XYZ file of N, CA and C in Angstrom:
861
model
N 91.790 76.635 78.283
C 93.192 76.994 78.463
C 93.771 76.236 79.647
N 94.918 75.652 79.484
C 95.559 74.947 80.573
C 96.256 75.933 81.491
N 95.963 75.817 82.764
C 96.596 76.677 83.754
C 97.392 75.793 84.693
N 98.687 75.817 84.614
C 99.520 74.970 85.463
C 100.629 75.793 86.073
N 101.149 75.320 87.181
C 102.208 76.022 87.863
C 103.549 75.408 87.524
N 104.581 76.234 87.481
C 105.911 75.711 87.168
C 106.333 74.657 88.161
N 106.707 73.519 87.646
C 107.329 72.529 88.513
C 106.413 71.518 89.147
N 105.038 71.710 89.106
C 104.206 70.737 89.806
C 103.415 69.852 88.866
N 103.411 70.136 87.563
C 102.750 69.264 86.597
C 101.249 69.265 86.675
N 100.662 70.101 87.562
C 99.212 70.126 87.707
C 98.609 71.023 86.645
N 97.424 70.698 86.178
C 96.775 71.516 85.157
C 95.301 71.579 85.434
N 94.705 72.711 85.039
C 93.277 72.898 85.200
C 92.715 73.483 83.920
N 91.450 73.199 83.663
C 90.796 73.768 82.494
C 90.049 75.015 82.930
N 90.762 76.142 83.031
C 90.190 77.400 83.460
C 90.284 78.421 82.336
N 89.332 79.339 82.301
C 89.366 80.428 81.348
C 89.521 81.718 82.133
N 90.598 82.450 81.902
C 90.811 83.710 82.611
C 89.656 84.666 82.334
N 89.226 85.325 83.389
C 88.240 86.377 83.203
C 86.876 86.083 83.782
N 86.733 85.037 84.599
C 85.413 84.712 85.115
C 85.341 84.767 86.633
N 86.445 84.729 87.325
C 86.434 84.680 88.782
C 86.754 86.049 89.365
N 85.891 86.605 90.232
C 86.156 87.925 90.792
C 87.296 87.891 91.799
N 87.964 89.000 91.935
C 89.067 89.124 92.882
C 88.531 89.325 94.278
N 89.026 88.584 95.242
C 88.706 88.786 96.642
C 89.859 89.568 97.243
N 89.627 90.837 97.560
C 90.705 91.711 97.986
C 91.438 91.166 99.203
N 90.709 90.527 100.123
C 91.356 90.006 101.317
C 92.484 89.056 101.027
N 92.377 88.284 99.939
C 93.434 87.360 99.582
C 94.743 88.081 99.354
N 94.635 89.260 98.780
C 95.855 89.992 98.456
C 96.367 90.783 99.639
N 95.450 91.313 100.409
C 95.858 92.172 101.515
C 96.800 91.466 102.458
N 96.536 90.195 102.722
C 97.313 89.518 103.741
C 98.680 89.064 103.265
N 98.997 89.215 101.992
C 100.264 88.714 101.487
C 101.466 89.456 102.058
N 101.303 90.711 102.420
C 102.432 91.504 102.870
C 102.237 91.997 104.301
N 101.636 91.153 105.149
C 101.351 91.545 106.514
C 102.081 90.653 107.505
N 102.112 91.088 108.759
C 102.798 90.325 109.795
C 101.856 90.104 110.971
N 102.104 89.098 111.808
C 101.237 88.836 112.956
C 101.135 90.059 113.864
N 99.950 90.311 114.362
C 99.730 91.465 115.235
C 100.420 91.259 116.576
N 100.914 92.336 117.156
C 101.554 92.273 118.463
C 100.543 92.034 119.569
N 101.027 91.527 120.690
C 100.136 91.198 121.805
C 99.394 92.434 122.306
N 100.109 93.542 122.494
C 99.484 94.749 123.026
C 98.399 95.272 122.095
N 98.649 95.239 120.795
C 97.661 95.727 119.823
C 96.428 94.849 119.821
N 96.639 93.540 119.885
C 95.503 92.622 119.933
C 94.693 92.833 121.194
N 95.385 93.021 122.330
C 94.697 93.229 123.606
C 93.860 94.507 123.566
N 94.413 95.555 122.952
C 93.674 96.813 122.855
C 92.433 96.658 121.988
N 92.568 95.951 120.866
C 91.423 95.717 119.987
C 90.361 94.889 120.710
N 90.806 93.887 121.458
C 89.879 93.051 122.219
C 89.159 93.875 123.284
N 89.896 94.785 123.921
C 89.296 95.635 124.951
C 88.203 96.523 124.357
N 88.452 97.065 123.163
C 87.445 97.903 122.509
C 86.180 97.100 122.226
N 86.366 95.900 121.668
C 85.207 95.051 121.378
C 84.474 94.653 122.651
N 85.243 94.322 123.699
C 84.632 93.900 124.961
C 83.817 95.035 125.579
N 84.344 96.256 125.525
C 83.611 97.404 126.078
C 82.309 97.614 125.318
N 82.382 97.516 123.988
C 81.170 97.667 123.178
C 80.148 96.583 123.497
N 80.626 95.358 123.684
C 79.712 94.263 124.004
C 79.111 94.429 125.399
N 79.889 94.906 126.359
C 79.371 95.130 127.715
C 78.305 96.217 127.699
N 78.566 97.286 126.936
C 77.559 98.349 126.811
C 76.277 97.794 126.195
N 76.430 96.948 125.181
C 75.261 96.344 124.539
C 74.510 95.439 125.514
N 75.250 94.700 126.345
C 74.609 93.829 127.334
C 73.850 94.636 128.381
N 74.429 95.750 128.808
C 73.746 96.604 129.794
C 72.467 97.179 129.194
N 72.579 97.663 127.953
C 71.397 98.199 127.274
C 70.335 97.118 127.091
N 70.776 95.920 126.785
C 69.846 94.799 126.620
C 69.150 94.481 127.938
N 69.928 94.490 129.033
C 69.339 94.208 130.336
C 68.288 95.227 130.726
N 68.574 96.499 130.474
C 67.602 97.554 130.789
C 66.342 97.388 129.949
N 66.533 97.095 128.648
C 65.394 96.932 127.753
C 64.535 95.741 128.154
N 65.187 94.616 128.471
C 64.437 93.411 128.855
C 63.684 93.651 130.159
N 64.298 94.357 131.108
C 63.635 94.652 132.382
C 62.414 95.537 132.175
N 62.526 96.457 131.232
C 61.421 97.383 130.987
C 60.241 96.708 130.295
N 60.545 95.907 129.256
C 59.448 95.276 128.508
C 58.976 93.986 129.165
N 59.745 93.481 130.143
C 59.392 92.208 130.750
C 58.599 92.318 132.028
N 58.202 93.539 132.382
C 57.453 93.705 133.631
C 56.108 93.007 133.602
N 55.498 92.940 132.405
C 54.175 92.320 132.284
C 54.237 90.968 131.577
N 55.436 90.421 131.451
C 55.593 89.134 130.776
C 55.924 88.040 131.779
N 55.741 86.808 131.337
C 56.099 85.660 132.164
C 57.604 85.657 132.400
N 58.051 85.406 133.625
C 59.497 85.400 133.928
C 60.296 84.455 133.030
N 59.694 83.336 132.646
C 60.398 82.383 131.782
C 60.657 83.000 130.409
N 59.675 83.737 129.896
C 59.851 84.386 128.599
C 60.931 85.462 128.694
N 60.906 86.200 129.777
C 61.910 87.244 129.980
C 63.311 86.645 130.047
N 63.440 85.536 130.749
C 64.742 84.880 130.870
C 65.216 84.359 129.517
N 64.297 83.815 128.723
C 64.656 83.290 127.409
C 65.124 84.413 126.486
N 64.411 85.532 126.529
C 64.793 86.673 125.703
C 66.149 87.212 126.136
N 66.364 87.273 127.427
C 67.643 87.761 127.945
C 68.795 86.848 127.524
N 68.570 85.524 127.601
C 69.606 84.574 127.202
C 69.901 84.686 125.705
N 68.852 84.780 124.901
C 69.036 84.894 123.456
C 69.790 86.176 123.100
N 69.460 87.251 123.795
C 70.144 88.508 123.549
C 71.610 88.453 123.933
N 71.909 87.765 125.028
C 73.296 87.628 125.472
C 74.124 86.841 124.461
N 73.555 85.737 123.972
C 74.249 84.937 122.960
C 74.454 85.752 121.683
N 73.443 86.531 121.326
C 73.540 87.347 120.124
C 74.678 88.370 120.238
N 74.835 88.959 121.415
C 75.871 89.974 121.618
C 77.254 89.346 121.691
N 77.388 88.268 122.464
C 78.707 87.681 122.703
C 79.197 86.795 121.553
N 78.290 86.123 120.879
C 78.683 85.218 119.795
C 78.282 85.765 118.423
N 77.063 86.282 118.329
C 76.580 86.757 117.040
C 77.321 87.975 116.524
N 77.613 88.927 117.407
C 78.292 90.154 116.974
C 79.644 89.870 116.315
N 80.572 89.167 116.996
C 81.861 88.929 116.329
C 81.743 88.036 115.106
N 80.823 87.066 115.136
C 80.681 86.164 113.995
C 80.205 86.903 112.753
N 79.121 87.629 112.885
C 78.547 88.346 111.739
C 79.472 89.463 111.281
N 80.000 90.232 112.218
C 80.813 91.388 111.847
C 82.094 90.955 111.146
N 82.770 89.936 111.683
C 84.017 89.489 111.064
C 83.772 88.798 109.733
N 82.629 88.137 109.586
C 82.319 87.492 108.307
C 82.047 88.519 107.231
N 81.220 89.502 107.547
C 80.850 90.528 106.568
C 82.046 91.402 106.200
N 82.863 91.748 107.196
C 83.991 92.655 106.949
C 85.272 91.916 106.601
N 85.192 90.627 106.352
C 86.357 89.817 105.974
C 87.428 89.840 107.052
N 87.006 89.627 108.310
C 87.980 89.435 109.377
C 88.218 90.611 110.298
N 87.357 91.606 110.279
C 87.585 92.777 111.123
C 86.363 93.077 111.985
N 86.565 93.180 113.291
C 85.546 93.688 114.193
C 85.780 95.190 114.329
N 84.947 95.873 115.089
C 85.129 97.315 115.270
C 86.468 97.618 115.937
N 86.833 96.800 116.925
C 88.114 97.007 117.604
C 89.286 96.798 116.666
N 89.205 95.782 115.835
C 90.292 95.513 114.878
C 90.351 96.603 113.807
N 89.212 97.104 113.379
C 89.213 98.202 112.418
C 89.928 99.420 112.990
N 89.651 99.709 114.261
C 90.237 100.893 114.890
C 91.752 100.802 114.972
N 92.283 99.596 115.105
C 93.726 99.427 115.284
C 94.412 98.811 114.068
N 93.688 98.691 112.960
C 94.307 98.207 111.734
C 94.673 96.741 111.755
N 93.802 95.910 112.323
C 94.053 94.472 112.395
C 93.022 93.725 111.555
N 93.357 92.491 111.216
C 92.435 91.639 110.461
C 92.699 90.185 110.804
N 91.629 89.397 110.887
C 91.740 87.958 111.099
C 91.824 87.283 109.736
N 92.808 86.411 109.564
C 92.957 85.664 108.315
C 93.220 84.203 108.643
N 93.062 83.338 107.651
C 93.419 81.944 107.819
C 94.932 81.808 107.921
N 95.404 80.732 108.492
C 96.839 80.540 108.645
C 97.550 80.399 107.305
N 96.793 80.133 106.236
C 97.387 80.062 104.900
C 97.281 81.382 104.154
N 96.813 82.420 104.839
C 96.696 83.729 104.212
C 95.340 84.012 103.592
N 94.409 83.075 103.672
C 93.094 83.270 103.063
C 92.212 84.126 103.966
N 91.180 84.785 103.408
C 90.270 85.585 104.224
C 89.498 84.724 105.222
N 89.119 85.320 106.339
C 88.341 84.592 107.340
C 86.957 84.280 106.793
N 86.501 83.057 107.027
C 85.187 82.619 106.565
C 84.231 82.481 107.743
N 82.956 82.266 107.433
C 81.920 82.223 108.471
C 82.220 81.166 109.529
N 82.581 79.962 109.091
C 82.825 78.895 110.063
C 84.010 79.230 110.966
N 84.989 79.941 110.431
C 86.134 80.337 111.248
C 85.742 81.423 112.243
N 84.938 82.387 111.786
C 84.471 83.445 112.683
C 83.602 82.869 113.789
N 82.761 81.897 113.439
C 81.907 81.262 114.438
C 82.744 80.476 115.444
N 83.748 79.748 114.966
C 84.619 78.999 115.874
C 85.349 79.903 116.846
N 85.850 81.033 116.374
C 86.543 81.984 117.242
C 85.584 82.565 118.275
N 84.351 82.884 117.841
C 83.371 83.484 118.746
C 82.933 82.506 119.832
N 82.712 81.245 119.457
C 82.311 80.239 120.443
C 83.431 79.994 121.451
N 84.656 79.933 120.960
C 85.792 79.735 121.860
C 85.973 80.932 122.787
N 85.715 82.132 122.287
C 85.884 83.330 123.118
C 84.913 83.351 124.285
N 83.758 82.707 124.117
C 82.786 82.660 125.215
C 83.400 81.985 126.438
N 84.269 80.981 126.175
C 84.912 80.269 127.281
C 86.219 80.930 127.689
N 87.102 81.166 126.725
C 88.445 81.632 127.069
C 88.519 83.113 127.427
N 87.484 83.880 127.072
C 87.495 85.307 127.405
C 86.434 85.654 128.439
N 85.183 85.323 128.149
C 84.097 85.759 129.022
C 83.963 84.912 130.288
N 84.068 83.590 130.182
C 83.888 82.733 131.356
C 85.108 82.726 132.272
N 86.276 83.026 131.726
C 87.505 83.019 132.538
C 88.134 84.409 132.620
N 87.333 85.442 132.314
C 87.793 86.836 132.330
C 89.076 87.044 131.528
N 89.235 86.266 130.475
C 90.352 86.459 129.566
C 91.655 85.801 129.955
N 91.671 85.039 131.033
C 92.921 84.436 131.513
C 93.472 83.425 130.502
N 92.603 82.552 129.993
C 93.057 81.536 129.050
C 93.578 82.188 127.770
N 92.847 83.164 127.257
C 93.283 83.866 126.046
C 94.604 84.581 126.280
N 94.763 85.155 127.445
C 95.999 85.873 127.774
C 97.199 84.938 127.781
N 97.047 83.796 128.422
C 98.160 82.853 128.531
C 98.545 82.291 127.169
N 97.546 81.824 126.417
C 97.864 81.224 125.110
C 98.455 82.244 124.140
N 97.984 83.479 124.193
C 98.514 84.508 123.299
C 99.955 84.861 123.629
N 100.290 84.815 124.917
C 101.635 85.193 125.337
C 102.663 84.106 125.042
N 102.264 82.849 125.083
C 103.229 81.773 124.874
C 103.344 81.365 123.416
N 102.421 81.838 122.570
C 102.476 81.505 121.153
C 103.214 82.583 120.383
N 104.084 82.182 119.468
C 104.903 83.129 118.719
C 104.077 84.115 117.921
N 102.950 83.656 117.356
C 102.114 84.523 116.526
C 100.972 85.164 117.300
N 100.964 84.998 118.624
C 99.935 85.616 119.438
C 98.561 85.004 119.281
N 98.489 83.754 118.850
C 97.199 83.117 118.623
C 96.599 82.642 119.947
N 95.285 82.836 120.083
C 94.584 82.325 121.258
C 93.912 81.006 120.907
N 93.206 80.418 121.870
C 92.576 79.118 121.653
C 91.622 79.171 120.460
N 90.844 80.247 120.370
C 89.906 80.380 119.262
C 90.589 80.366 117.905
N 91.810 80.905 117.845
C 92.551 80.892 116.582
C 92.981 79.481 116.213
N 93.374 78.699 117.207
C 93.758 77.312 116.933
C 92.538 76.488 116.516
N 91.400 76.753 117.144
C 90.169 76.042 116.794
C 89.747 76.358 115.363
N 89.848 77.633 114.992
C 89.373 78.074 113.681
C 90.442 78.035 112.599
N 91.717 77.843 112.981
C 92.793 77.878 111.993
C 93.046 79.281 111.484
N 93.089 80.250 112.400
C 93.253 81.644 112.016
C 94.385 82.300 112.797
N 94.692 83.526 112.410
C 95.617 84.370 113.155
C 95.248 85.821 112.868
N 95.691 86.719 113.738
C 95.405 88.140 113.575
C 96.664 88.818 113.041
N 96.514 89.604 111.976
C 97.652 90.264 111.355
C 97.443 91.770 111.329
N 98.533 92.491 111.136
C 98.493 93.941 111.051
C 98.316 94.366 109.591
N 97.358 95.246 109.357
C 97.159 95.786 108.011
C 97.954 97.051 107.793
N 98.399 97.679 108.856
C 99.099 98.953 108.727
C 100.591 98.808 108.926
N 101.063 97.581 108.859
C 102.500 97.364 109.038
C 103.269 98.016 107.903
N 104.436 98.545 108.231
C 105.256 99.174 107.205
C 105.680 98.166 106.154
N 105.602 98.536 104.899
C 105.946 97.636 103.802
C 107.425 97.697 103.496
N 107.929 96.625 102.938
C 109.327 96.571 102.571
C 109.603 97.453 101.368
N 110.866 97.668 101.110
C 111.251 98.459 99.946
C 110.645 97.831 98.687
N 110.067 98.685 97.852
C 109.404 98.214 96.649
C 110.386 97.520 95.704
N 110.086 96.291 95.355
C 110.899 95.544 94.402
C 110.230 95.580 93.034
N 111.040 95.627 92.004
C 110.511 95.564 90.651
C 110.193 94.121 90.275
N 109.069 93.922 89.625
C 108.718 92.612 89.091
C 109.239 92.563 87.655
N 110.090 91.600 87.310
C 110.674 91.558 85.971
C 109.690 91.067 84.923
N 109.940 91.466 83.691
C 109.128 91.001 82.568
C 109.614 89.625 82.114
N 108.771 88.611 82.102
C 109.167 87.321 81.532
C 109.512 87.517 80.062
N 110.704 87.189 79.639
C 111.121 87.462 78.254
C 110.169 86.916 77.199
N 109.599 85.726 77.445
C 108.742 85.112 76.443
C 107.401 85.829 76.286
N 107.065 86.758 77.217
C 105.791 87.465 77.138
C 105.957 88.946 76.819
N 107.185 89.392 76.590
C 107.436 90.816 76.338
C 106.706 91.300 75.096
N 106.727 90.504 74.026
C 106.057 90.906 72.796
C 104.560 91.001 72.967
N 103.965 90.015 73.629
C 102.514 90.046 73.873
C 102.138 91.235 74.737
N 102.927 91.532 75.765
C 102.579 92.568 76.732
C 102.522 93.956 76.103
N 103.345 94.217 75.087
C 103.365 95.555 74.484
C 102.048 95.919 73.812
N 101.254 94.939 73.438
C 99.991 95.220 72.767
C 98.776 95.080 73.657
N 98.971 94.915 74.960
C 97.849 94.705 75.874
C 97.206 96.033 76.257
N 95.867 96.050 76.309
C 95.112 97.219 76.754
C 94.951 97.141 78.274
N 95.535 98.099 78.988
C 95.563 98.063 80.447
C 94.747 99.167 81.109
N 93.999 99.928 80.340
C 93.312 101.099 80.896
C 92.257 100.739 81.932
N 91.690 99.539 81.852
C 90.645 99.146 82.807
C 91.205 98.421 84.021
N 92.511 98.254 84.088
C 93.123 97.522 85.192
C 93.163 98.403 86.434
N 92.502 97.973 87.507
C 92.405 98.794 88.714
C 93.672 98.696 89.555
N 94.004 99.755 90.302
C 95.179 99.728 91.180
C 95.106 98.627 92.232
N 93.888 98.346 92.725
C 93.736 97.300 93.734
C 94.102 95.929 93.176
N 93.673 95.678 91.951
C 93.997 94.395 91.315
C 95.495 94.282 91.078
N 96.118 95.368 90.642
C 97.560 95.368 90.406
C 98.312 95.117 91.702
N 97.900 95.782 92.777
C 98.572 95.600 94.066
C 98.452 94.163 94.537
N 97.278 93.563 94.336
C 97.067 92.173 94.722
C 97.995 91.249 93.948
N 98.025 91.440 92.632
C 98.859 90.587 91.786
C 100.334 90.768 92.117
N 100.734 91.984 92.370
C 102.147 92.270 92.655
C 102.605 91.575 93.930
N 101.797 91.643 94.980
C 102.169 90.994 96.232
C 102.226 89.471 96.064
N 101.315 88.936 95.274
C 101.330 87.494 95.019
C 102.625 87.078 94.333
N 103.024 87.825 93.298
C 104.238 87.481 92.559
C 105.474 87.576 93.450
N 105.572 88.655 94.227
C 106.751 88.859 95.071
C 106.839 87.852 96.209
N 105.687 87.362 96.661
C 105.682 86.423 97.794
C 105.399 84.994 97.354
N 105.498 84.725 96.073
C 105.137 83.414 95.518
C 105.871 82.272 96.233
N 107.163 82.431 96.433
C 107.946 81.359 97.040
C 107.648 81.119 98.500
N 106.931 82.042 99.159
C 106.623 81.903 100.580
C 105.258 81.270 100.818
N 104.473 81.089 99.763
C 103.126 80.568 99.912
C 103.103 79.053 99.850
N 102.129 78.461 100.550
C 101.919 77.018 100.474
C 101.485 76.642 99.065
N 101.743 75.395 98.671
C 101.494 74.967 97.296
C 100.041 75.167 96.881
N 99.089 74.759 97.739
C 97.681 74.892 97.352
C 97.265 76.353 97.304
N 97.871 77.198 98.171
C 97.556 78.623 98.155
C 98.084 79.264 96.890
N 99.293 78.859 96.461
C 99.846 79.368 95.204
C 98.871 79.137 94.059
N 98.370 77.914 93.995
C 97.514 77.554 92.862
C 96.178 78.281 92.914
N 95.471 78.180 94.032
C 94.140 78.763 94.131
C 94.189 80.286 94.011
N 95.111 80.894 94.731
C 95.208 82.346 94.692
C 95.697 82.827 93.330
N 96.636 82.092 92.737
C 97.149 82.484 91.431
C 96.078 82.469 90.366
N 95.266 81.427 90.335
C 94.192 81.341 89.345
C 93.171 82.443 89.575
N 92.819 82.701 90.844
C 91.844 83.743 91.151
C 92.340 85.119 90.702
N 93.600 85.415 91.015
C 94.163 86.709 90.627
C 94.319 86.818 89.114
N 94.747 85.730 88.480
C 94.901 85.744 87.024
C 93.551 85.971 86.345
N 92.504 85.351 86.852
C 91.171 85.562 86.304
C 90.729 87.013 86.461
N 91.026 87.584 87.651
C 90.640 88.976 87.902
C 91.370 89.922 86.958
N 92.661 89.703 86.773
C 93.439 90.555 85.878
C 92.970 90.389 84.435
N 92.765 89.139 84.007
C 92.362 88.872 82.628
C 91.016 89.497 82.290
N 90.144 89.642 83.304
C 88.833 90.246 83.053
C 88.922 91.741 82.832
N 90.078 92.335 83.148
C 90.220 93.789 83.039
C 91.183 94.210 81.933
N 91.717 93.253 81.178
C 92.642 93.585 80.098
C 92.211 92.880 78.816
N 92.856 93.241 77.721
C 92.666 92.528 76.449
C 93.908 92.768 75.587
N 94.308 91.801 74.769
C 93.737 90.457 74.636
C 94.138 89.566 75.800
N 93.553 88.361 75.906
C 93.918 87.427 76.974
C 95.342 86.926 76.781
N 95.909 86.305 77.800
C 97.284 85.784 77.685
C 97.364 84.630 76.693
N 98.530 84.380 76.152
C 98.695 83.255 75.225
C 98.344 81.931 75.906
N 97.886 80.945 75.147
C 97.537 79.637 75.719
C 98.723 79.015 76.451
N 98.432 78.405 77.611
C 99.454 77.688 78.354
C 100.277 78.520 79.300
N 100.054 79.835 79.346
C 100.836 80.688 80.250
C 100.336 80.493 81.682
N 101.256 80.284 82.598
C 100.887 80.062 83.995
C 100.617 81.384 84.698
N 99.779 81.374 85.749
C 99.422 82.614 86.452
C 100.591 83.487 86.891
N 101.654 82.945 87.545
C 102.729 83.847 87.986
C 103.425 84.560 86.842
N 103.655 83.871 85.712
C 104.276 84.519 84.560
C 103.336 85.552 83.943
N 102.062 85.203 83.810
C 101.072 86.122 83.245
C 100.963 87.388 84.090
N 100.842 87.226 85.416
C 100.710 88.378 86.302
C 101.965 89.236 86.277
N 103.140 88.582 86.257
C 104.392 89.333 86.211
C 104.492 90.166 84.940
N 104.052 89.606 83.819
C 104.124 90.324 82.545
C 103.243 91.565 82.572
N 102.038 91.435 83.115
C 101.118 92.570 83.174
C 101.665 93.654 84.100
N 102.168 93.237 85.253
C 102.701 94.208 86.218
C 103.908 94.945 85.639
N 104.822 94.190 85.021
C 106.031 94.806 84.458
C 105.689 95.762 83.321
N 104.740 95.370 82.468
C 104.358 96.239 81.350
C 103.675 97.509 81.859
N 102.849 97.371 82.853
C 102.182 98.552 83.422
C 103.209 99.507 84.014
N 104.191 98.960 84.730
C 105.239 99.808 85.303
C 106.038 100.498 84.195
N 106.358 99.745 83.129
C 107.129 100.323 82.025
C 106.389 101.499 81.401
N 105.081 101.351 81.207
C 104.315 102.426 80.597
C 104.239 103.646 81.499
N 104.083 103.410 82.793
C 104.044 104.539 83.718
C 105.388 105.268 83.753
N 106.476 104.500 83.762
C 107.804 105.112 83.784
C 108.081 105.859 82.480
N 107.634 105.297 81.367
C 107.843 105.954 80.081
C 107.062 107.258 80.011
N 105.814 107.242 80.533
C 105.002 108.459 80.520
C 105.615 109.536 81.410
N 106.104 109.114 82.584
C 106.724 110.077 83.494
C 107.999 110.650 82.894
N 108.790 109.791 82.245
C 110.036 110.254 81.636
C 109.761 111.195 80.468
N 108.694 110.916 79.717
C 108.362 111.773 78.580
C 107.939 113.157 79.052
N 107.182 113.184 80.146
C 106.772 114.468 80.695
C 107.977 115.264 81.185
N 108.986 114.543 81.682
C 110.185 115.212 82.175
C 111.187 115.501 81.067
N 110.869 115.054 79.844
C 111.751 115.302 78.715
C 112.866 114.302 78.568
N 112.706 113.103 79.172
C 113.734 112.058 79.074
C 113.065 110.747 78.679
N 112.717 110.573 77.422
C 112.005 109.356 76.988
C 112.786 108.091 77.311
N 112.038 107.062 77.716
C 112.628 105.749 77.950
C 111.583 104.700 77.647
N 112.032 103.506 77.275
C 111.059 102.467 76.903
C 111.392 101.100 77.465
N 112.510 100.965 78.166
C 112.896 99.654 78.686
C 112.159 99.285 79.947
N 112.444 98.074 80.428
C 111.778 97.589 81.630
C 112.587 97.858 82.893
N 113.708 98.528 82.811
C 114.480 98.858 83.994
C 115.243 97.664 84.524
N 115.641 97.774 85.792
C 116.442 96.709 86.409
C 115.642 95.425 86.522
N 116.319 94.304 86.333
C 115.684 92.994 86.434
C 116.253 92.275 87.659
N 115.571 92.377 88.809
C 116.134 91.825 90.038
C 116.070 90.319 90.147
N 115.285 89.649 89.305
C 115.155 88.198 89.376
C 115.682 87.570 88.089
N 116.142 86.359 88.188
C 116.555 85.605 87.004
C 115.443 84.646 86.628
N 115.026 84.722 85.347
C 113.979 83.836 84.885
C 114.568 82.542 84.369
N 113.905 81.458 84.676
C 114.369 80.168 84.209
C 113.314 79.116 84.429
N 113.600 77.863 84.150
C 112.612 76.810 84.328
C 112.311 76.584 85.795
N 111.157 75.985 86.048
C 110.782 75.699 87.426
C 110.149 76.908 88.082
N 110.269 77.009 89.382
C 109.676 78.082 90.169
C 110.525 79.330 90.088
N 110.029 80.407 89.441
C 110.847 81.588 89.253
C 110.904 82.491 90.475
N 110.116 82.175 91.528
C 110.071 83.095 92.657
C 110.567 82.477 93.959
N 110.971 81.246 93.941
C 111.370 80.614 95.199
C 112.759 81.054 95.611
C-alpha cells in the first residue's frame, strides 16, 4: 500500500498494522515547555536523591574497604559515583521515556526538540553534560543557560537536542476532527471495538497538530500512528489513503458512534458527524 502525505509527493511501501504505537510520541503533541521553577524543583529532587545515594555509597565503601587495598577502594568509590551521577539519570530517563523521579513527581518529561521520545544517546548526553554544568559548577551554568533560553533548555539539552515539557499542562478546548468525505462510506463499516483510548488520543493529537509538526515528524509519526490504529480495527483503509486522512476518518467515526449511543440513551437519536470545523481540500488539510 502506498503511504504518502498530501502535497509532498513522497511514498512508502508500508502495510498498516505492523508497527507498535510509542505512547511518548503522542503525549508530547499537546504539551508546552516546562517553567524554570518547575524544572528547578524537579532537579532539586533528583539531586537530593543522588546526594543521599552518594552518602550511602561512601558509608558502604568505607565499611567494606577497611581490609581492602586503598587503590581498590578508590576505584570502587569512583565507579559508584559515576554510576549515581551519570548512570541513574541515563538509565531512568531511557527506561521511563524521559522521566526521572523528580520529573515524575512534578509531571515533566524530556523529549526531543521535534517532539520525539528521549532516546538512550540523548539521555546519556544530558547526564554527561550535567556532570559539568550542575555538579562541577554547583548548577551555575545550568541556571544561567536555562534562564536566558526561551524554552528553559540547559547545556545538556542543547548537546542532546532535547527539551523538558509539562505533561500536566491544561489542554485547549476540545476540537472536533472532521470526517473526510471520501472515507465516510468506508468508516461506517469499520469495527472499532478493539481500538484503545490511548491510541485514539494519540491519533487525535497528531491530526489536530499536523500543521505544527516538522515534515519528517509528520511522516514518521503519521505512519507509526496509522499502523497502530490499523492493527486494532478492521477492515484496513482503502489503498492509497494517507495517514492524516485515515486517522481523521477513524476518530470522526468513533466520535459519531459515541454521540449516537449517548443520544439514543437520552431518547434523542442522531447519526451525523456534527460540526465540521475544518474545510477539506487538496494539499495539507491541517496547516
